[in-house]
PDB file of C-alpha atoms in Angstrom:
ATOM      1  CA  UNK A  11      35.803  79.481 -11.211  1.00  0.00           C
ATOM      2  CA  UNK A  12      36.366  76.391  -9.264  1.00  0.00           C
ATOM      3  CA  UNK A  13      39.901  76.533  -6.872  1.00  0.00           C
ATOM      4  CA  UNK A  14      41.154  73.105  -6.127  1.00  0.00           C
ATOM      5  CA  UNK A  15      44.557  74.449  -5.351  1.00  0.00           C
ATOM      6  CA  UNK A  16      46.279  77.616  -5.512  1.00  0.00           C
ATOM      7  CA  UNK A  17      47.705  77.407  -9.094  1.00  0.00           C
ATOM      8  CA  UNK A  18      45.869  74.236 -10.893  1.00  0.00           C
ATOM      9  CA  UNK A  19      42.691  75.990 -11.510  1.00  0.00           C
ATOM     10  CA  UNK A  20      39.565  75.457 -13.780  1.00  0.00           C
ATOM     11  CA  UNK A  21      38.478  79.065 -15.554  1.00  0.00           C
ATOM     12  CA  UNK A  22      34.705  79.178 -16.725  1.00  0.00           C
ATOM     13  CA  UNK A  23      34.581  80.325 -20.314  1.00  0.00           C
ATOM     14  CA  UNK A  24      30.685  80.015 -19.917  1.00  0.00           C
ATOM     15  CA  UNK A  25      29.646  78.314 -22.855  1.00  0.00           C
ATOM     16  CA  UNK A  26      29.705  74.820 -21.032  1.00  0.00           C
ATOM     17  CA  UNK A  27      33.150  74.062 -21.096  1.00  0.00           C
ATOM     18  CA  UNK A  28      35.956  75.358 -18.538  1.00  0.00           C
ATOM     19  CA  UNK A  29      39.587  76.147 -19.060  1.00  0.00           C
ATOM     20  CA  UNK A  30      42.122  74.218 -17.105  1.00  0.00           C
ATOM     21  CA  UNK A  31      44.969  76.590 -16.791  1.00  0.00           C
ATOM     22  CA  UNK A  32      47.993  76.708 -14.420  1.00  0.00           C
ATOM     23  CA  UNK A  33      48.193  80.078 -13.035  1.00  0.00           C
ATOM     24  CA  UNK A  34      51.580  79.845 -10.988  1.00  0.00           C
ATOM     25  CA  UNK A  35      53.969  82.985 -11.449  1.00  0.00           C
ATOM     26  CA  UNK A  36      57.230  81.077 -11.467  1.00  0.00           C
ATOM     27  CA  UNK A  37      58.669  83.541  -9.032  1.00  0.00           C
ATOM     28  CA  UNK A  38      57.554  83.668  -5.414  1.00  0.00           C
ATOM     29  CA  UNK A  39      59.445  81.382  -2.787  1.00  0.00           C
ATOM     30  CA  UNK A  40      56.992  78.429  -3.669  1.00  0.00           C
ATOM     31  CA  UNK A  41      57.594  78.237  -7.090  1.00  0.00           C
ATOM     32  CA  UNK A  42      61.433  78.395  -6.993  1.00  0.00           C
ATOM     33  CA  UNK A  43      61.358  75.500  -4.579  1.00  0.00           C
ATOM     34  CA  UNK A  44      59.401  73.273  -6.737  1.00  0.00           C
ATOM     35  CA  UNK A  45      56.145  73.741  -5.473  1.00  0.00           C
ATOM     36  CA  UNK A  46      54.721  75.802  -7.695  1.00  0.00           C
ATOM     37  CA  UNK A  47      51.658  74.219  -7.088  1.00  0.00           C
ATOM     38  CA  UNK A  48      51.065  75.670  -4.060  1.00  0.00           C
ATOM     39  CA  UNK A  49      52.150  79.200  -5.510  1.00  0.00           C
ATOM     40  CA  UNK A  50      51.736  82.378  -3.553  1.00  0.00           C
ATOM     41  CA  UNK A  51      50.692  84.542  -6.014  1.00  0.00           C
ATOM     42  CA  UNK A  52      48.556  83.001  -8.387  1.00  0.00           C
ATOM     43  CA  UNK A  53      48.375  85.306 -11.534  1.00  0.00           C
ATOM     44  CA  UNK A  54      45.279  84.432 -14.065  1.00  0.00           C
ATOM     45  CA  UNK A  55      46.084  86.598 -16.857  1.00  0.00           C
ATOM     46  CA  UNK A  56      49.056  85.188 -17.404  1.00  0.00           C
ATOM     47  CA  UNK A  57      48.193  81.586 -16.976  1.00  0.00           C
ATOM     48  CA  UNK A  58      49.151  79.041 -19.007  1.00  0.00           C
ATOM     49  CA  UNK A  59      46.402  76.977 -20.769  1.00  0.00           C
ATOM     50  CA  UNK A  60      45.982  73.407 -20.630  1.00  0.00           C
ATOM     51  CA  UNK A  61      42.780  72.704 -22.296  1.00  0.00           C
ATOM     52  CA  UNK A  62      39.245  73.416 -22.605  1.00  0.00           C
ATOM     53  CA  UNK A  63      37.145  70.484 -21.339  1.00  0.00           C
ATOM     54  CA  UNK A  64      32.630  70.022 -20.322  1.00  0.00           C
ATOM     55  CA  UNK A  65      32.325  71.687 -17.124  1.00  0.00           C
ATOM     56  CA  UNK A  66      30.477  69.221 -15.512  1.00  0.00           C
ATOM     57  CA  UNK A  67      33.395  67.039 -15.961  1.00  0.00           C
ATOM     58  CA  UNK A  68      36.669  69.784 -14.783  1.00  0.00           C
ATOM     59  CA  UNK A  69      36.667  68.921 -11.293  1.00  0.00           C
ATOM     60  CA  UNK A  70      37.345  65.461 -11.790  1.00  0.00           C
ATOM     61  CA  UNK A  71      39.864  66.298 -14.590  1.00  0.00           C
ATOM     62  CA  UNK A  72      41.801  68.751 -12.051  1.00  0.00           C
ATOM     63  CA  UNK A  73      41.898  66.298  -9.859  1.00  0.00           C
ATOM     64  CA  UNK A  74      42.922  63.385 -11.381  1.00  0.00           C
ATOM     65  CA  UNK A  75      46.017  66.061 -12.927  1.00  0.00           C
ATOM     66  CA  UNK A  76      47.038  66.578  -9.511  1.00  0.00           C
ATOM     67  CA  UNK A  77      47.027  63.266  -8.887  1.00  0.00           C
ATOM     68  CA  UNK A  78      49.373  62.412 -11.634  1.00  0.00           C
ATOM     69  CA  UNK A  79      51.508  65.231 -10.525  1.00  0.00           C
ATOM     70  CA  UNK A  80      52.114  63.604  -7.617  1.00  0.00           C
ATOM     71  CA  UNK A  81      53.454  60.395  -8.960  1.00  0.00           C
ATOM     72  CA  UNK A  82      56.385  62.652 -10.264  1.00  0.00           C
ATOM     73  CA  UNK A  83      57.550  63.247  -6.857  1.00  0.00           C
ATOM     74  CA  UNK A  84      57.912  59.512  -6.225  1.00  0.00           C
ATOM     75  CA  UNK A  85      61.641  58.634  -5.670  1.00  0.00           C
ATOM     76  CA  UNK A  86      62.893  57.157  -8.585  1.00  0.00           C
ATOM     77  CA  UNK A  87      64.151  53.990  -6.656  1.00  0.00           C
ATOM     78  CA  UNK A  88      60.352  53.089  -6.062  1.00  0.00           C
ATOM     79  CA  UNK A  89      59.332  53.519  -9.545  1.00  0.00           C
ATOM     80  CA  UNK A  90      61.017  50.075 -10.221  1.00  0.00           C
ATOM     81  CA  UNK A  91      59.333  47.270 -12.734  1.00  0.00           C
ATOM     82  CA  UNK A  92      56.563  46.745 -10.304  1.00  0.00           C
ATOM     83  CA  UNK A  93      52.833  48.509 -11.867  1.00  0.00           C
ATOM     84  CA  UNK A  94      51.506  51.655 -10.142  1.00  0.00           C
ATOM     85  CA  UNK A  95      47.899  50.727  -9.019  1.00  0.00           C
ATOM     86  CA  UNK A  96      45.532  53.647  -9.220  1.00  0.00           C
ATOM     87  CA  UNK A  97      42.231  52.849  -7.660  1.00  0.00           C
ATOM     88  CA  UNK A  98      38.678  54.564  -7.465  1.00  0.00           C
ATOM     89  CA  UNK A  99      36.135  55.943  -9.655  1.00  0.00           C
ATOM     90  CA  UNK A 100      38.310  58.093 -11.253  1.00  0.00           C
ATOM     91  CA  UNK A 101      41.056  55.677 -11.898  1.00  0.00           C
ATOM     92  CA  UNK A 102      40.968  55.593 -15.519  1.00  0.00           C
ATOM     93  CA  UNK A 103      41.391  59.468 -15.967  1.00  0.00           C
ATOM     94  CA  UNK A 104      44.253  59.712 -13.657  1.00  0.00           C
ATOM     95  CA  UNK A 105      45.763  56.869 -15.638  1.00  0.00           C
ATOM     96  CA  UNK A 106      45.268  58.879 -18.882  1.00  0.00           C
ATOM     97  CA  UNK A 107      47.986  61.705 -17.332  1.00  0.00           C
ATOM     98  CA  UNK A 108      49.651  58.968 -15.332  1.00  0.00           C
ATOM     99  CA  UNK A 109      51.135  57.657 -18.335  1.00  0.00           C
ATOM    100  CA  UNK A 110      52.704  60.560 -19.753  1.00  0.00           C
ATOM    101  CA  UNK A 111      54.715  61.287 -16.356  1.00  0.00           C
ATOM    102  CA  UNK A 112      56.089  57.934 -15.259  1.00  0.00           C
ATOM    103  CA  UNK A 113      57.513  55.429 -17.320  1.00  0.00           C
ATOM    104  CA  UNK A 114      56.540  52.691 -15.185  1.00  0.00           C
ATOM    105  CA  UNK A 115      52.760  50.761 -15.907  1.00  0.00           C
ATOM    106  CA  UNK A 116      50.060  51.918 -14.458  1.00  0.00           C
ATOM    107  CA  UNK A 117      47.153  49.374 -14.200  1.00  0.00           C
ATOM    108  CA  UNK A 118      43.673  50.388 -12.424  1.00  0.00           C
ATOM    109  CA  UNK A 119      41.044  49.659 -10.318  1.00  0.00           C
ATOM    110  CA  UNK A 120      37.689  51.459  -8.801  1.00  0.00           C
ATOM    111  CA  UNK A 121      38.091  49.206  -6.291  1.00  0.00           C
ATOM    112  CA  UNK A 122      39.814  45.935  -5.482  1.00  0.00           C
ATOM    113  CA  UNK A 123      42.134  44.915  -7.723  1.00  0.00           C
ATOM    114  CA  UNK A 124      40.679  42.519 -10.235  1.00  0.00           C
ATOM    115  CA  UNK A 125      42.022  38.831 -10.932  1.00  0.00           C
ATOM    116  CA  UNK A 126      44.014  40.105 -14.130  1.00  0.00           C
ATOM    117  CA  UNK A 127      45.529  43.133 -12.328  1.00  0.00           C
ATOM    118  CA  UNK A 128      45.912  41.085  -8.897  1.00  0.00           C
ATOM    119  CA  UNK A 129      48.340  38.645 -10.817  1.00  0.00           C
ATOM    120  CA  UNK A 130      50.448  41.219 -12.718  1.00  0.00           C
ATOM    121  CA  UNK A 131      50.944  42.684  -9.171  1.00  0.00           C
ATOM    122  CA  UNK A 132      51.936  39.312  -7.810  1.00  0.00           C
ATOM    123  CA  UNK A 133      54.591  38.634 -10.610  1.00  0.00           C
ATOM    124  CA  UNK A 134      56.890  41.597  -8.984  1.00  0.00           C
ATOM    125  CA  UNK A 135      55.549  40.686  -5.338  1.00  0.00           C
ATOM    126  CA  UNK A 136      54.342  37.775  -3.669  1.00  0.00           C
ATOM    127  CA  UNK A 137      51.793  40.222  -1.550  1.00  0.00           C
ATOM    128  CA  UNK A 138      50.193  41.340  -4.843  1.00  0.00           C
ATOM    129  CA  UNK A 139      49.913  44.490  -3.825  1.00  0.00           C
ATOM    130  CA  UNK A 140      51.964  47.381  -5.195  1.00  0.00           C
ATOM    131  CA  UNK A 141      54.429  49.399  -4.140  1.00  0.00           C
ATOM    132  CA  UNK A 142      52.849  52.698  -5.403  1.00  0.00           C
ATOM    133  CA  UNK A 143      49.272  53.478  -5.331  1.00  0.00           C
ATOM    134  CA  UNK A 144      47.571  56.720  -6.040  1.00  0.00           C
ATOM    135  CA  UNK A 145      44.003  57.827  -5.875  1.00  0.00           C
ATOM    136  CA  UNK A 146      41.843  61.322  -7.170  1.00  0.00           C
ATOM    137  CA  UNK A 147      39.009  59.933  -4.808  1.00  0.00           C
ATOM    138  CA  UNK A 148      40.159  58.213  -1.839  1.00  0.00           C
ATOM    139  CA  UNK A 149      43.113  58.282  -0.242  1.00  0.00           C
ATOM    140  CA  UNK A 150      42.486  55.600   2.459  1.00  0.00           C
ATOM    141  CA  UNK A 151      41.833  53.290  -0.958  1.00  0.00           C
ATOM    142  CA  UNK A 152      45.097  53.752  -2.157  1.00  0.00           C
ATOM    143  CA  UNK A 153      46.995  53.172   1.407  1.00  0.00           C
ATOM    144  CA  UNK A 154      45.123  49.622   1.795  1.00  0.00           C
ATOM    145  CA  UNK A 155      46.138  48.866  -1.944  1.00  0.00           C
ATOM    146  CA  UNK A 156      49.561  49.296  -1.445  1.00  0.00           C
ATOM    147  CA  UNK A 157      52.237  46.784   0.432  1.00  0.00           C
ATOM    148  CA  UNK A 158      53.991  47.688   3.407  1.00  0.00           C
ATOM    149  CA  UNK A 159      56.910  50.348   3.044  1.00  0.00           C
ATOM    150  CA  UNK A 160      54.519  51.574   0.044  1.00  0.00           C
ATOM    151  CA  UNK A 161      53.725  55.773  -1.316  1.00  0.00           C
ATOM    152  CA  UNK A 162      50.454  56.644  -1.812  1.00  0.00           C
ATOM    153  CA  UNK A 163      49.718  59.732  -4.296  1.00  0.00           C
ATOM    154  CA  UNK A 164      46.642  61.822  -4.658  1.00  0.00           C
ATOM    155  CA  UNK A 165      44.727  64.995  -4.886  1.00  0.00           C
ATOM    156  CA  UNK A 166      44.468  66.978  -1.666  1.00  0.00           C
ATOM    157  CA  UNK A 167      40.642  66.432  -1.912  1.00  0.00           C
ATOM    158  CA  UNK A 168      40.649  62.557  -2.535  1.00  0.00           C
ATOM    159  CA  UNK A 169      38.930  61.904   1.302  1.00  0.00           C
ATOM    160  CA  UNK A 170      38.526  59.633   3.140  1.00  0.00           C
ATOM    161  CA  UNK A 171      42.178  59.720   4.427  1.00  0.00           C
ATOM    162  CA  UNK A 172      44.064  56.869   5.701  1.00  0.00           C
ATOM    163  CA  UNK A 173      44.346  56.818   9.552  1.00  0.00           C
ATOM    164  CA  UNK A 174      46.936  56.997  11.220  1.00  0.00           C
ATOM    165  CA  UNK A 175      47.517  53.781  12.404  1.00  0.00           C
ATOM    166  CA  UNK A 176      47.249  52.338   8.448  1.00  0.00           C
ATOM    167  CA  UNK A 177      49.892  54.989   7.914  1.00  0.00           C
ATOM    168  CA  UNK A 178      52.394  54.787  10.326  1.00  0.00           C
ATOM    169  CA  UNK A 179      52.018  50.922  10.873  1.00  0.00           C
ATOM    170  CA  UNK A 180      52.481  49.969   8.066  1.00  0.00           C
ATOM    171  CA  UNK A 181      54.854  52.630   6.865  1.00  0.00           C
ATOM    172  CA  UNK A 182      53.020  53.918   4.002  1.00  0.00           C
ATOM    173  CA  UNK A 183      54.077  57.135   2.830  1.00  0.00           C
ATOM    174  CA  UNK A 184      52.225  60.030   1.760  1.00  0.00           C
ATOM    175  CA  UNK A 185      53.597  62.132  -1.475  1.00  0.00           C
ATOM    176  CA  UNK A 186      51.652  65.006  -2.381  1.00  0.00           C
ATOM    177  CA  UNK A 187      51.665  67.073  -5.773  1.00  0.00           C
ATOM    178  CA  UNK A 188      54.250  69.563  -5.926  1.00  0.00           C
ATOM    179  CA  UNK A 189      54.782  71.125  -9.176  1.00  0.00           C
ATOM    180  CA  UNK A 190      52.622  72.138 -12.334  1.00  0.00           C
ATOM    181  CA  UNK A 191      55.514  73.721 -14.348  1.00  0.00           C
ATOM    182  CA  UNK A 192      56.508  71.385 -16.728  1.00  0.00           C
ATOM    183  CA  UNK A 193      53.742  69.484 -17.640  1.00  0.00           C
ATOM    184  CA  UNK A 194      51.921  72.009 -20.216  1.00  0.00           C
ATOM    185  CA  UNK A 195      53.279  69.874 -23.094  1.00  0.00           C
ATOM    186  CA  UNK A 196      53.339  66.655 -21.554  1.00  0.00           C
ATOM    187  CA  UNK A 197      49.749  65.559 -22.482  1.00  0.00           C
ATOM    188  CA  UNK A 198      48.561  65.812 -26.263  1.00  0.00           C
ATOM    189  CA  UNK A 199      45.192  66.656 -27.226  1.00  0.00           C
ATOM    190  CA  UNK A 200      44.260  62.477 -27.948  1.00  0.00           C
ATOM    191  CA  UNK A 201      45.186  62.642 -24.111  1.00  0.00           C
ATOM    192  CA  UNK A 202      42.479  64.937 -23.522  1.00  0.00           C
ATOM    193  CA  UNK A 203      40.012  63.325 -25.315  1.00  0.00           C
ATOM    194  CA  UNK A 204      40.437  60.137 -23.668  1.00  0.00           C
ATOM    195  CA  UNK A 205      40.392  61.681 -20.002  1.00  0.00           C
ATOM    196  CA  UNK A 206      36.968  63.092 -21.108  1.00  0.00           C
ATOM    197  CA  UNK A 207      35.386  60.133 -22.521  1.00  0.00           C
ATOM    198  CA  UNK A 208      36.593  58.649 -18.946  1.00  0.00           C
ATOM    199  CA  UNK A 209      35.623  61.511 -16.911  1.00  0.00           C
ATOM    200  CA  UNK A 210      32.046  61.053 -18.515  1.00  0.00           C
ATOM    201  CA  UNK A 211      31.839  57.353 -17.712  1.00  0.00           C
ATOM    202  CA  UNK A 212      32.749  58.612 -13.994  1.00  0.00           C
ATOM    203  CA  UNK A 213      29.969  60.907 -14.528  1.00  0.00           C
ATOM    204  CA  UNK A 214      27.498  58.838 -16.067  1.00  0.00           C
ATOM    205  CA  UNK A 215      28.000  55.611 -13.019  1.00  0.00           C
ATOM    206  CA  UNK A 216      27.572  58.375 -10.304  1.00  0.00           C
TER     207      UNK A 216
END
């Protein structure tokens, strides 16, 4: 078993593939705030079963998830018309979840934003940056990608961090994932197959 946080949590079923479960109770103080993420008492048997996916590929998986979680605690004013930019090597799996939790587009990049993307950013702001960015791999990324005022999402292990003078200069703000409840039926199993063939493409440039 691999532990990337205390409830979103990849199970080893030992045939090759792991089992991404959530494994939060629903009942301690954590949970019934609405970060049952961060659950205090974790219960495995009774987890509830996302999907089975190749081992070698779970730890990206998790954390591009908890990335997407994140983007749900975005205040709806800032989820406006303007793309979210995900960025990194693992943009393309986050995006597969990202689009089943926000409404807004989500456009990509594993590192600067292209021409094509660069432009669609610059048709809802003359900076052509956006106003959200998120990131499963590197959370200083995603703070340089976004425009002043800006949230950046991500996992808790998507290092480097931003500083703290690109933080609090340019008042970027941080939003971390909160809550798993909720999302078991979000994602269908196309969803999973397409955040595996992208997971192995992250696998197969590393």
């Amino acid at each position: 078993m691999s532990l990337l946080s205390p409830a979103l949590r990849r199970l080893s079923v030992g045939t090759g593939s792991d089992t991404i479960v959530d494994a939060s109770c629903g009942q301690c103080l954590a949970c019934d705030e609405g970060m049952s993420l961060w659950c205090r008492e974790p219960n495995e048997s009774g987890a509830r079963r996302f999907a089975d996916v190749p081992s070698e590929h779970a730890d990206t998986i998790v954390r591009s998830l908890e990335t997407a979680f994140a983007l749900a605690g975005v205040p709806a004013d800032a989820k406006d018309s303007s793309p979210i930019l995900v960025v990194g090597d693992s943009a393309e799996v986050v995006a597969v979840f990202a689009r089943r939790i926000v409404d807004s587009e989500v456009v990509t990049a594993q590192r600067s934003p292209d021409a094509g993307v660069r432009e669609r950013l610059t048709a809802h702001h003359a900076s052509g940056r956006a106003r959200v960015g998120a990131s499963a791999d590197s959370l200083r990324m995603a703070a340089r990608a976004v425009r002043r005022g800006g949230y950046v999402c991500g996992a808790t292990s998507a290092e480097p961090l931003p500083s703290v003078t690109e933080v609090v200069q340019r008042e970027v703000s941080l939003i971390p994932a909160r809550d798993v409840r909720g999302f078991g039926d979000a994602f269908t199993v196309a969803d999973w197959a397409d955040a595996i063939t992208a997971a192995s493409r992250v696998h197969a440039d590393s």
